[in-house]
Coordinates of C-alpha atoms in Angstrom, one line a residue:
M13 CA 52.4 218.1 11.5
S14 CA 50.1 221.1 11.0
P15 CA 46.3 220.8 11.5
L16 CA 45.8 221.4 7.8
K17 CA 48.0 218.4 6.9
K18 CA 46.2 216.2 9.4
R19 CA 42.8 217.1 7.9
L20 CA 44.1 216.5 4.4
I21 CA 45.3 213.0 5.4
I22 CA 42.0 212.2 7.2
I23 CA 39.9 213.4 4.2
S24 CA 42.1 211.4 1.8
L25 CA 41.7 208.3 3.8
L26 CA 37.9 208.7 4.1
L27 CA 37.6 209.3 0.3
L28 CA 39.8 206.3 -0.3
L29 CA 37.5 204.1 1.9
I30 CA 34.3 205.5 0.3
V31 CA 35.4 205.0 -3.3
V32 CA 36.8 201.5 -2.7
V33 CA 33.6 200.3 -1.0
S34 CA 31.7 201.8 -3.9
C35 CA 33.8 200.0 -6.4
L36 CA 33.4 196.7 -4.5
Y37 CA 29.7 197.1 -4.3
H38 CA 29.2 197.9 -8.0
S39 CA 31.5 195.0 -9.0
G40 CA 29.2 192.6 -7.1
Y41 CA 31.6 191.7 -4.3
L42 CA 29.3 193.1 -1.6
S43 CA 26.1 191.8 -3.1
T44 CA 25.4 188.2 -2.3
D45 CA 22.7 187.8 -4.9
S46 CA 24.5 189.9 -7.6
K47 CA 24.3 188.5 -11.1
S48 CA 27.4 190.4 -12.1
L49 CA 29.5 187.7 -10.6
S50 CA 30.3 185.0 -13.1
A51 CA 28.7 181.6 -12.7
G52 CA 32.1 180.0 -12.6
S53 CA 33.4 182.1 -9.7
A54 CA 30.2 181.6 -7.7
Q55 CA 29.9 177.8 -8.2
T56 CA 33.4 176.5 -8.8
P57 CA 35.7 176.1 -5.7
P58 CA 39.4 176.7 -6.0
G59 CA 40.6 173.7 -7.9
D60 CA 43.8 172.3 -9.4
R61 CA 46.2 174.4 -11.3
I62 CA 45.0 175.2 -14.8
N63 CA 47.2 173.3 -17.3
P64 CA 48.1 174.0 -20.9
P65 CA 46.7 171.9 -23.6
G66 CA 47.5 168.2 -23.2
G67 CA 47.8 168.6 -19.4
I68 CA 50.7 168.4 -17.0
S69 CA 51.1 166.2 -14.1
Q70 CA 51.1 167.7 -10.6
N71 CA 54.4 165.9 -10.0
H72 CA 57.1 168.5 -10.2
G73 CA 59.3 168.3 -13.2
N74 CA 56.9 166.6 -15.6
H75 CA 56.5 168.5 -18.8
F76 CA 53.5 169.3 -20.9
P77 CA 53.5 168.9 -24.7
L78 CA 53.9 171.7 -27.2
P79 CA 50.7 173.8 -27.3
D80 CA 49.3 174.9 -30.6
S81 CA 49.4 178.7 -31.1
N82 CA 45.7 178.8 -31.5
H83 CA 44.7 176.2 -29.0
R84 CA 42.0 177.4 -26.6
M85 CA 42.3 176.7 -22.9
G86 CA 39.5 175.7 -20.6
A87 CA 38.7 177.1 -17.3
P88 CA 38.0 175.4 -14.0
G89 CA 35.0 173.2 -14.0
G90 CA 35.0 173.0 -17.8
G91 CA 34.6 176.0 -20.1
M92 CA 36.0 179.5 -19.7
R93 CA 34.0 182.0 -17.7
G94 CA 32.5 184.2 -20.4
N95 CA 31.4 187.0 -18.0
S96 CA 34.9 187.4 -16.6
I97 CA 36.4 187.4 -20.1
R98 CA 34.1 190.1 -21.3
A99 CA 34.7 192.1 -18.1
D100 CA 38.5 192.0 -18.5
L101 CA 38.5 192.6 -22.3
K102 CA 36.2 195.5 -21.7
Y103 CA 39.1 197.6 -20.3
N104 CA 41.6 196.7 -23.0
T105 CA 41.2 199.9 -25.0
Q106 CA 41.2 202.1 -21.9
L107 CA 44.5 200.4 -20.7
I108 CA 46.1 201.0 -24.1
G109 CA 44.9 204.6 -24.0
Y110 CA 46.2 205.2 -20.5
S111 CA 49.6 203.7 -21.5
V112 CA 49.9 206.1 -24.5
L113 CA 48.9 209.0 -22.3
F114 CA 51.5 207.9 -19.6
L115 CA 54.2 207.9 -22.2
G116 CA 53.3 211.4 -23.4
V117 CA 53.2 212.8 -19.9
L118 CA 56.5 211.1 -19.1
V119 CA 58.2 212.7 -22.1
L120 CA 56.7 216.1 -21.2
A121 CA 57.7 215.8 -17.6
Y122 CA 61.3 214.9 -18.5
V123 CA 61.6 217.9 -20.9
I124 CA 60.3 220.3 -18.3
A125 CA 62.6 218.8 -15.6
E126 CA 65.6 219.1 -18.0
K127 CA 64.9 222.8 -18.5
N128 CA 64.7 223.3 -14.7
K129 CA 61.2 224.7 -15.0
L130 CA 59.7 222.2 -12.5
R131 CA 59.7 223.6 -9.0
I132 CA 58.2 222.3 -5.8
K133 CA 58.0 224.6 -2.9
P134 CA 60.0 223.4 0.1
G135 CA 58.0 221.2 2.4
R136 CA 55.3 220.5 -0.3
E137 CA 56.8 217.4 -1.7
R138 CA 55.5 215.2 1.2
I139 CA 51.9 216.3 0.5
I140 CA 52.4 215.8 -3.2
M141 CA 53.9 212.4 -2.6
L142 CA 51.1 211.4 -0.2
S143 CA 48.5 212.4 -2.8
L144 CA 50.4 210.5 -5.5
L145 CA 50.6 207.3 -3.5
M146 CA 47.0 207.6 -2.4
T147 CA 45.9 208.1 -6.0
A148 CA 47.9 205.2 -7.3
L149 CA 46.6 203.0 -4.5
L150 CA 43.0 204.1 -5.0
A151 CA 43.2 203.3 -8.7
R152 CA 44.6 199.9 -8.1
L153 CA 42.1 198.9 -5.4
C154 CA 39.2 200.0 -7.6
L155 CA 40.5 198.1 -10.6
A156 CA 41.3 195.0 -8.5
A157 CA 37.7 195.0 -7.3
V158 CA 36.3 195.3 -10.8
L159 CA 38.6 193.0 -12.8
E160 CA 38.7 189.3 -12.6
G161 CA 42.4 189.0 -13.5
H162 CA 44.2 186.1 -15.2
P163 CA 41.6 183.3 -14.8
F164 CA 44.2 180.4 -14.6
D165 CA 46.9 182.0 -12.4
L166 CA 44.4 183.3 -9.9
N167 CA 42.7 180.0 -9.8
T168 CA 46.1 178.4 -9.0
F169 CA 46.7 180.9 -6.2
K170 CA 43.3 180.2 -4.8
S171 CA 44.0 176.5 -4.7
W172 CA 47.4 177.0 -3.0
A173 CA 45.9 179.5 -0.6
S174 CA 43.1 177.2 0.4
A175 CA 45.5 174.3 0.8
A176 CA 47.9 176.4 2.9
A177 CA 45.0 177.6 5.1
D178 CA 43.9 174.0 5.6
N179 CA 47.3 172.7 6.6
L180 CA 50.4 174.9 5.9
P181 CA 53.1 172.3 6.5
Q182 CA 51.4 169.9 4.0
V183 CA 50.9 172.4 1.2
Y184 CA 53.5 170.6 -0.9
S185 CA 51.8 167.2 -0.6
G186 CA 48.6 166.1 -2.2
H187 CA 46.9 167.0 -5.5
R188 CA 46.9 170.7 -4.9
S189 CA 50.7 170.9 -4.2
S190 CA 52.5 174.1 -5.1
D191 CA 55.5 174.4 -7.4
Y192 CA 56.5 177.8 -5.9
P193 CA 59.2 178.0 -3.3
P194 CA 57.9 178.3 0.2
L195 CA 58.2 182.0 1.1
Y196 CA 55.0 183.2 -0.6
M197 CA 53.1 180.3 0.9
Y198 CA 53.0 182.2 4.1
V199 CA 51.3 185.1 2.4
L200 CA 48.9 182.8 0.7
Y201 CA 48.2 181.2 4.1
L202 CA 47.1 184.5 5.5
I203 CA 44.9 185.1 2.4
G204 CA 43.4 181.7 2.6
K205 CA 42.6 182.1 6.3
T206 CA 41.0 185.5 5.6
A207 CA 39.0 184.2 2.6
S208 CA 37.7 181.3 4.7
I209 CA 35.7 183.7 6.8
S210 CA 32.2 183.6 5.3
S211 CA 31.9 187.4 5.0
M212 CA 35.2 187.6 3.1
S213 CA 34.8 184.7 0.7
N214 CA 33.6 186.8 -2.2
Y215 CA 36.7 188.9 -1.9
Y216 CA 39.1 186.1 -2.9
N217 CA 40.5 187.6 -6.1
F218 CA 40.8 191.0 -4.5
L219 CA 42.7 189.6 -1.5
L220 CA 45.1 187.7 -3.9
K221 CA 46.0 190.9 -5.7
L222 CA 46.4 193.0 -2.5
P223 CA 50.0 191.9 -1.6
S224 CA 51.3 192.9 -5.0
I225 CA 49.4 196.2 -4.9
L226 CA 51.0 197.0 -1.5
A227 CA 54.4 196.0 -2.9
D228 CA 54.0 198.4 -5.8
M229 CA 53.3 201.3 -3.3
T230 CA 56.3 200.2 -1.1
T231 CA 58.7 200.2 -4.0
A232 CA 57.5 203.6 -5.2
F233 CA 57.9 205.0 -1.7
L234 CA 61.4 203.5 -1.4
I235 CA 62.3 205.2 -4.7
Y236 CA 61.0 208.5 -3.4
K237 CA 63.0 208.3 -0.1
L238 CA 66.2 207.2 -1.7
A239 CA 66.0 209.7 -4.6
G240 CA 65.2 212.4 -2.0
K241 CA 68.6 211.9 -0.4
R242 CA 70.6 212.0 -3.7
L243 CA 68.6 214.0 -6.1
S244 CA 66.3 217.1 -6.2
A245 CA 62.9 217.0 -4.5
E246 CA 61.2 217.4 -7.9
L247 CA 63.0 214.5 -9.5
S248 CA 62.4 212.2 -6.5
V249 CA 58.6 212.8 -6.8
L250 CA 58.8 212.2 -10.6
L251 CA 60.7 209.0 -10.2
A252 CA 58.2 207.7 -7.7
A253 CA 55.3 208.7 -9.9
F254 CA 57.0 207.0 -12.8
Y255 CA 56.9 203.7 -10.9
A256 CA 53.6 204.1 -9.1
L257 CA 51.7 205.1 -12.2
N258 CA 53.6 202.9 -14.7
P259 CA 51.2 200.8 -16.9
A260 CA 53.8 198.0 -16.9
V261 CA 53.6 197.8 -13.1
L262 CA 49.8 198.3 -13.1
V263 CA 49.0 195.6 -15.6
N264 CA 51.0 193.0 -13.7
S265 CA 49.7 193.4 -10.2
T266 CA 46.2 194.7 -10.8
F267 CA 45.0 193.5 -14.1
W268 CA 46.8 190.1 -14.2
G269 CA 47.0 189.5 -10.5
Q270 CA 50.5 188.1 -10.5
V271 CA 53.1 188.4 -7.7
D272 CA 56.1 189.8 -9.6
S273 CA 55.6 193.1 -7.8
F274 CA 56.2 191.4 -4.4
F275 CA 59.2 189.5 -5.8
T276 CA 60.6 192.8 -7.3
M277 CA 60.1 194.5 -3.9
L278 CA 62.4 191.9 -2.3
V279 CA 65.0 192.2 -5.0
F280 CA 64.8 196.0 -4.7
F281 CA 65.3 195.8 -1.0
A282 CA 68.3 193.5 -1.4
V283 CA 70.1 195.6 -4.0
L284 CA 69.3 198.8 -2.1
L285 CA 70.7 197.4 1.2
L286 CA 73.8 196.2 -0.6
S287 CA 74.2 199.7 -2.2
E288 CA 73.8 201.2 1.2
K289 CA 76.7 199.1 2.6
K290 CA 74.5 196.6 4.5
P291 CA 75.6 193.3 3.0
V292 CA 74.4 191.1 5.8
L293 CA 70.8 192.3 5.6
A294 CA 71.1 192.3 1.8
A295 CA 72.1 188.6 1.9
A296 CA 68.9 187.9 3.9
F297 CA 66.7 189.6 1.3
F298 CA 68.5 188.0 -1.7
T299 CA 67.9 184.7 0.0
A300 CA 64.2 185.6 0.5
A301 CA 63.9 186.5 -3.2
V302 CA 65.2 183.0 -4.1
L303 CA 62.8 181.4 -1.7
M304 CA 59.9 183.2 -3.3
K305 CA 60.8 182.6 -7.0
P306 CA 63.7 180.6 -8.6
Q307 CA 64.5 183.6 -10.7
G308 CA 66.0 185.2 -7.6
I309 CA 69.1 183.1 -8.4
I310 CA 69.7 185.4 -11.3
F311 CA 70.6 188.2 -8.9
L312 CA 72.9 186.3 -6.5
P313 CA 76.1 187.1 -8.5
V314 CA 75.8 190.7 -7.4
L315 CA 76.2 189.7 -3.8
F316 CA 79.3 187.6 -4.8
F317 CA 80.8 190.6 -6.8
E318 CA 80.6 192.8 -3.7
F319 CA 82.2 190.3 -1.3
V320 CA 85.0 189.8 -3.8
R321 CA 85.5 193.5 -4.0
Q322 CA 85.4 193.9 -0.2
R323 CA 87.6 190.9 0.6
N324 CA 86.2 191.0 4.1
V325 CA 86.0 187.6 5.6
K326 CA 84.0 188.6 8.6
S327 CA 81.3 190.3 6.5
F328 CA 81.2 187.3 4.2
V329 CA 80.7 184.8 7.1
Q330 CA 78.0 187.0 8.6
A331 CA 76.2 187.2 5.3
I332 CA 76.4 183.4 5.0
L333 CA 74.9 183.0 8.5
A334 CA 72.1 185.5 7.6
A335 CA 71.3 183.6 4.4
F336 CA 71.3 180.3 6.2
S337 CA 69.1 181.6 9.0
T338 CA 66.6 182.9 6.4
V339 CA 66.5 179.5 4.7
L340 CA 66.0 177.8 8.1
I341 CA 63.2 180.1 9.2
V342 CA 61.3 179.8 5.9
V343 CA 61.9 176.2 5.0
L344 CA 62.0 174.4 8.4
P345 CA 58.2 174.1 8.9
F346 CA 57.8 172.3 5.6
S347 CA 60.9 170.2 6.0
L348 CA 59.4 168.6 9.2
E349 CA 56.6 167.3 7.0
M350 CA 58.4 166.7 3.6
G351 CA 62.0 165.7 4.7
W352 CA 65.2 167.7 4.6
L353 CA 65.9 167.4 0.8
W354 CA 62.5 168.3 -0.5
I355 CA 63.5 171.9 -1.2
F356 CA 66.2 170.8 -3.6
K357 CA 63.7 168.5 -5.4
L358 CA 61.2 171.4 -5.6
F359 CA 63.7 173.7 -7.2
S360 CA 64.9 171.0 -9.6
G361 CA 61.3 170.3 -10.7
T362 CA 60.3 173.9 -11.0
L363 CA 63.4 174.9 -13.0
G364 CA 62.7 172.0 -15.4
E365 CA 59.0 172.5 -15.7
Y366 CA 58.9 174.5 -19.0
P367 CA 61.6 173.0 -21.3
Y368 CA 61.0 175.6 -24.1
A369 CA 63.3 178.2 -25.8
S370 CA 60.7 180.9 -24.8
V371 CA 57.5 180.7 -22.9
N372 CA 55.8 183.7 -24.4
A373 CA 58.8 185.9 -23.5
F374 CA 59.5 188.4 -26.3
N375 CA 63.2 187.9 -26.4
F376 CA 65.9 186.7 -28.8
F377 CA 64.5 183.1 -29.1
A378 CA 61.0 184.5 -29.8
L379 CA 62.5 186.8 -32.4
I380 CA 63.9 183.9 -34.4
G381 CA 60.5 182.1 -34.2
K382 CA 61.2 179.7 -31.4
N383 CA 58.4 180.6 -28.9
F384 CA 57.4 177.3 -27.3
A385 CA 60.0 175.4 -29.3
Q386 CA 61.6 172.6 -27.3
D387 CA 64.9 173.9 -25.9
G388 CA 66.6 170.7 -26.7
S389 CA 66.4 171.5 -30.4
E390 CA 69.7 172.4 -32.0
L391 CA 70.9 175.8 -33.4
F392 CA 74.4 175.7 -34.9
V393 CA 75.4 172.3 -33.3
L394 CA 74.4 173.3 -29.7
S395 CA 70.9 173.1 -28.3
Y396 CA 68.9 176.2 -27.4
H397 CA 69.3 175.4 -23.7
S398 CA 73.1 175.2 -24.1
W399 CA 73.2 178.5 -25.9
G400 CA 71.2 180.0 -23.1
M401 CA 73.6 178.7 -20.5
I402 CA 76.6 180.1 -22.5
F403 CA 74.8 183.5 -22.6
I404 CA 74.2 183.4 -18.9
V405 CA 77.9 182.8 -18.2
L406 CA 79.0 185.6 -20.6
I407 CA 76.5 188.1 -19.2
S408 CA 77.5 187.3 -15.6
L409 CA 81.2 187.8 -16.5
Y410 CA 80.5 191.1 -18.2
A411 CA 78.5 192.2 -15.1
W412 CA 81.5 191.3 -13.0
L413 CA 83.8 193.3 -15.3
V414 CA 81.6 196.3 -14.9
Y415 CA 81.6 195.9 -11.1
I416 CA 85.4 195.6 -11.0
K417 CA 86.0 198.5 -13.3
G418 CA 83.4 200.7 -11.5
N419 CA 85.0 199.6 -8.2
S420 CA 82.1 201.0 -6.2
I421 CA 79.1 199.7 -4.4
S422 CA 77.0 202.1 -6.5
F423 CA 77.4 199.5 -9.4
A424 CA 75.2 196.9 -7.6
S425 CA 72.0 198.1 -9.3
P426 CA 73.4 198.3 -12.8
A427 CA 75.0 194.9 -12.4
A428 CA 71.6 193.5 -11.3
L429 CA 70.0 195.2 -14.2
L430 CA 72.5 193.7 -16.6
L431 CA 71.8 190.3 -15.2
I432 CA 68.0 190.3 -15.4
A433 CA 67.9 192.0 -18.8
G434 CA 70.6 189.8 -20.3
V435 CA 69.2 186.5 -18.9
F436 CA 65.7 187.4 -20.0
T437 CA 66.8 188.4 -23.5
F438 CA 69.2 185.6 -24.3
S439 CA 68.4 182.6 -22.0
T440 CA 65.8 179.9 -22.5
R441 CA 62.7 179.0 -20.4
M442 CA 61.9 182.7 -19.9
H443 CA 58.2 183.7 -19.3
E444 CA 56.6 187.0 -20.4
R445 CA 56.9 188.6 -16.9
Y446 CA 60.5 187.7 -16.0
L447 CA 61.8 191.1 -17.2
F448 CA 59.6 193.0 -14.7
P449 CA 62.3 193.8 -12.1
A450 CA 64.2 195.7 -14.8
V451 CA 61.8 198.6 -14.5
A452 CA 62.6 199.3 -10.8
L453 CA 66.3 198.4 -11.1
S454 CA 66.8 200.9 -14.0
V455 CA 65.4 203.6 -11.8
L456 CA 67.6 202.5 -8.9
A457 CA 70.6 202.5 -11.2
F458 CA 69.8 206.1 -12.3
I459 CA 69.5 207.3 -8.7
Y460 CA 73.0 206.0 -7.9
L461 CA 74.8 206.8 -11.2
K462 CA 72.8 209.9 -12.3
D463 CA 73.3 209.1 -16.0
K464 CA 70.2 210.2 -17.9
R465 CA 70.5 207.3 -20.4
L466 CA 69.4 205.0 -17.6
L467 CA 66.1 206.9 -17.6
L468 CA 65.8 206.2 -21.3
L469 CA 66.4 202.5 -20.5
A470 CA 63.8 202.7 -17.7
A471 CA 61.2 204.0 -20.2
G472 CA 62.3 201.4 -22.8
F473 CA 62.0 198.4 -20.4
S474 CA 58.7 199.8 -19.2
S475 CA 57.4 199.7 -22.7
T476 CA 58.5 196.2 -23.6
V477 CA 57.5 194.8 -20.2
Y478 CA 54.0 196.4 -20.6
I479 CA 53.6 195.2 -24.2
N480 CA 54.7 191.7 -23.5
T481 CA 52.5 191.4 -20.3
H482 CA 49.5 193.0 -21.8
Y483 CA 49.6 191.1 -25.0
V484 CA 50.0 187.7 -23.4
L485 CA 47.4 188.5 -20.7
Y486 CA 44.7 189.3 -23.2
E487 CA 45.6 186.5 -25.5
T488 CA 45.3 184.1 -22.6
V489 CA 42.0 185.6 -21.5
K490 CA 40.7 185.0 -25.0
G491 CA 41.8 181.4 -24.7
I492 CA 45.1 181.5 -26.7
N493 CA 48.0 179.9 -24.8
S494 CA 50.9 180.4 -27.1
V495 CA 51.5 183.7 -28.9
A496 CA 51.9 183.4 -32.6
F497 CA 54.8 184.8 -34.5
N498 CA 53.5 188.2 -35.4
P499 CA 54.5 191.9 -35.8
V500 CA 53.9 192.7 -32.1
L501 CA 56.2 189.8 -31.0
I502 CA 58.8 190.6 -33.6
V503 CA 59.1 194.3 -32.8
T504 CA 59.0 194.0 -29.0
S505 CA 61.5 191.1 -29.1
L506 CA 63.8 193.2 -31.3
L507 CA 63.4 196.2 -29.0
N508 CA 64.4 194.1 -26.0
V509 CA 67.6 193.0 -27.8
V510 CA 68.4 196.6 -28.8
L511 CA 67.8 197.8 -25.2
F512 CA 70.1 195.2 -23.8
V513 CA 72.9 196.1 -26.3
Y514 CA 72.4 199.8 -25.4
L515 CA 72.5 198.9 -21.7
V516 CA 75.9 197.1 -22.3
K517 CA 77.2 200.3 -23.9
V518 CA 75.9 202.6 -21.3
V519 CA 77.4 200.7 -18.3
F520 CA 80.7 200.3 -20.2
D521 CA 80.8 204.1 -20.7
I522 CA 80.2 204.7 -17.0
A523 CA 82.3 202.0 -15.5
V524 CA 85.3 201.8 -17.9
R525 CA 85.4 205.0 -19.8
K526 CA 84.2 207.1 -16.8
R527 CA 81.8 209.0 -19.1
I528 CA 78.5 210.0 -17.5
D529 CA 75.8 211.8 -19.4
T530 CA 74.5 213.7 -16.4
C531 CA 70.9 214.7 -16.1
R532 CA 70.5 218.5 -15.7
C533 CA 67.2 218.0 -13.9

């Protein structure tokens, strides 16, 4: 590395440190007597998970009653924290403006790339990539310091982190027990321990957002490295920028403070490793994804498809052992305290926790006006839940057909994309954020198949994921738990249905008809 490059890196890191500290100071984190901190965050310790109207028992599997679409939710300690609401809503217009600007720049960049007018001098892409990642990281760290995030989810994570820090093996017992699978409890344990240091206690929300922010940067870097091997240097940088600066990604990890970015990173690693002919390591990451969120189960058929295609007994046995070892390492410390069958009870309770056709997910069921409708209600003889299960089977069979006809490991990512997009759109009990992995997987599918229609799908899913997440976040921050049937819900839900139908056509063209609309960039 040349002296100039070293100086640029050092200067970038120093600027990053200075600006982040400045943001933390002005947001009140570094000022012990700052009045900019809300009274609730200063006085209320991490408490129980915030429940929807009517309450929900901490016992896994108990369900809460149907919320009214205009029902207001209270915050910890009684009453919502007005200061944090105003602080988060303050940036609503800026976020929308940034999203529109991002879309415009995205279209312009694609047009320029298609005309082969975008050129990066050899050796410069690394400096550009470093600058891009540093900028994206800097923006996230500043915003994470300023914004309070989703008041209820972050309060829940605080409660779990504190419980884990107090006694990790007992985090699933007691009144603050978690309904998440155990993998992320280790991350929360580290956060809880760090936040328990007196000088770090005011950084709690910032620390809770940090793993997802780092996961965003990791996924963007993986996209860059993989695309650099298969595509042009210009396109590899553009794809990484698309993910790192994507408002759909930004709003989830930095504005909301959720952990979908971390989950998506695990899924991305799993599909990437499988696509690179490393099924044993892929099995470990698929298992890790399931042990972080139950939605990881959605992606397991992809691993099955590949082993059926390979017909390699040795590889299959090794993958089973890798998966079992991963389960043993993650679950064993808790099993010593909770018993050997506790993990099955946890999954059973978590999967049955929201018995609704849609839980603010802008999908098919929301489109027909069934947001927060009991999924036991009937539609053409069968219940919504039964229809959802039928759709899951049909989508899985179609993904398998695509994999068989494609007859290549390169179809792992489009199969995974089909599964998550299809299950989100046509299954029940989906939350607003469950489509999030589709953004990264559509980019991954493009890298392997090089069909430019997958870029259109990446932009489409980015738009619907962003709208769904943004709308629900700001409705919740205002105190509204269930999104009403309105034009935003209708249009976005319809767009998700159209995007999935278009995805079905695109992968059929590629796998069966062998027609690829190659990108000229």
